[in-house]
C-alpha angles and dihedrals in degrees: 000000000000124000123220114275098026122112124205116254112238114194115233114230116251114246091245090056098051113112121221123236122224089263093050092049093045090051091051093048092040093231130120115267088242089064091058091051090050092048090049091051091050093045092246130112131053119332111274134191130210112223108183105309094337131091114221136181130211106229093220090054091049091050091049091049090052091051090055092056 
């Protein structure tokens, strides 16, 4: 039970836990976002994850994918 005047504490995500959007990943890789969607459709490109209706990327997985290229 909350008392009046208190606000819930919401933990802020650590920077190493923040997921990248398609736009963030495209900016990092210097490719158009459409290219990421095409790679995803073909099964190529960095590993991606669908969270609800959004596609997200784990930065460490994107970095590892780049190192294999």
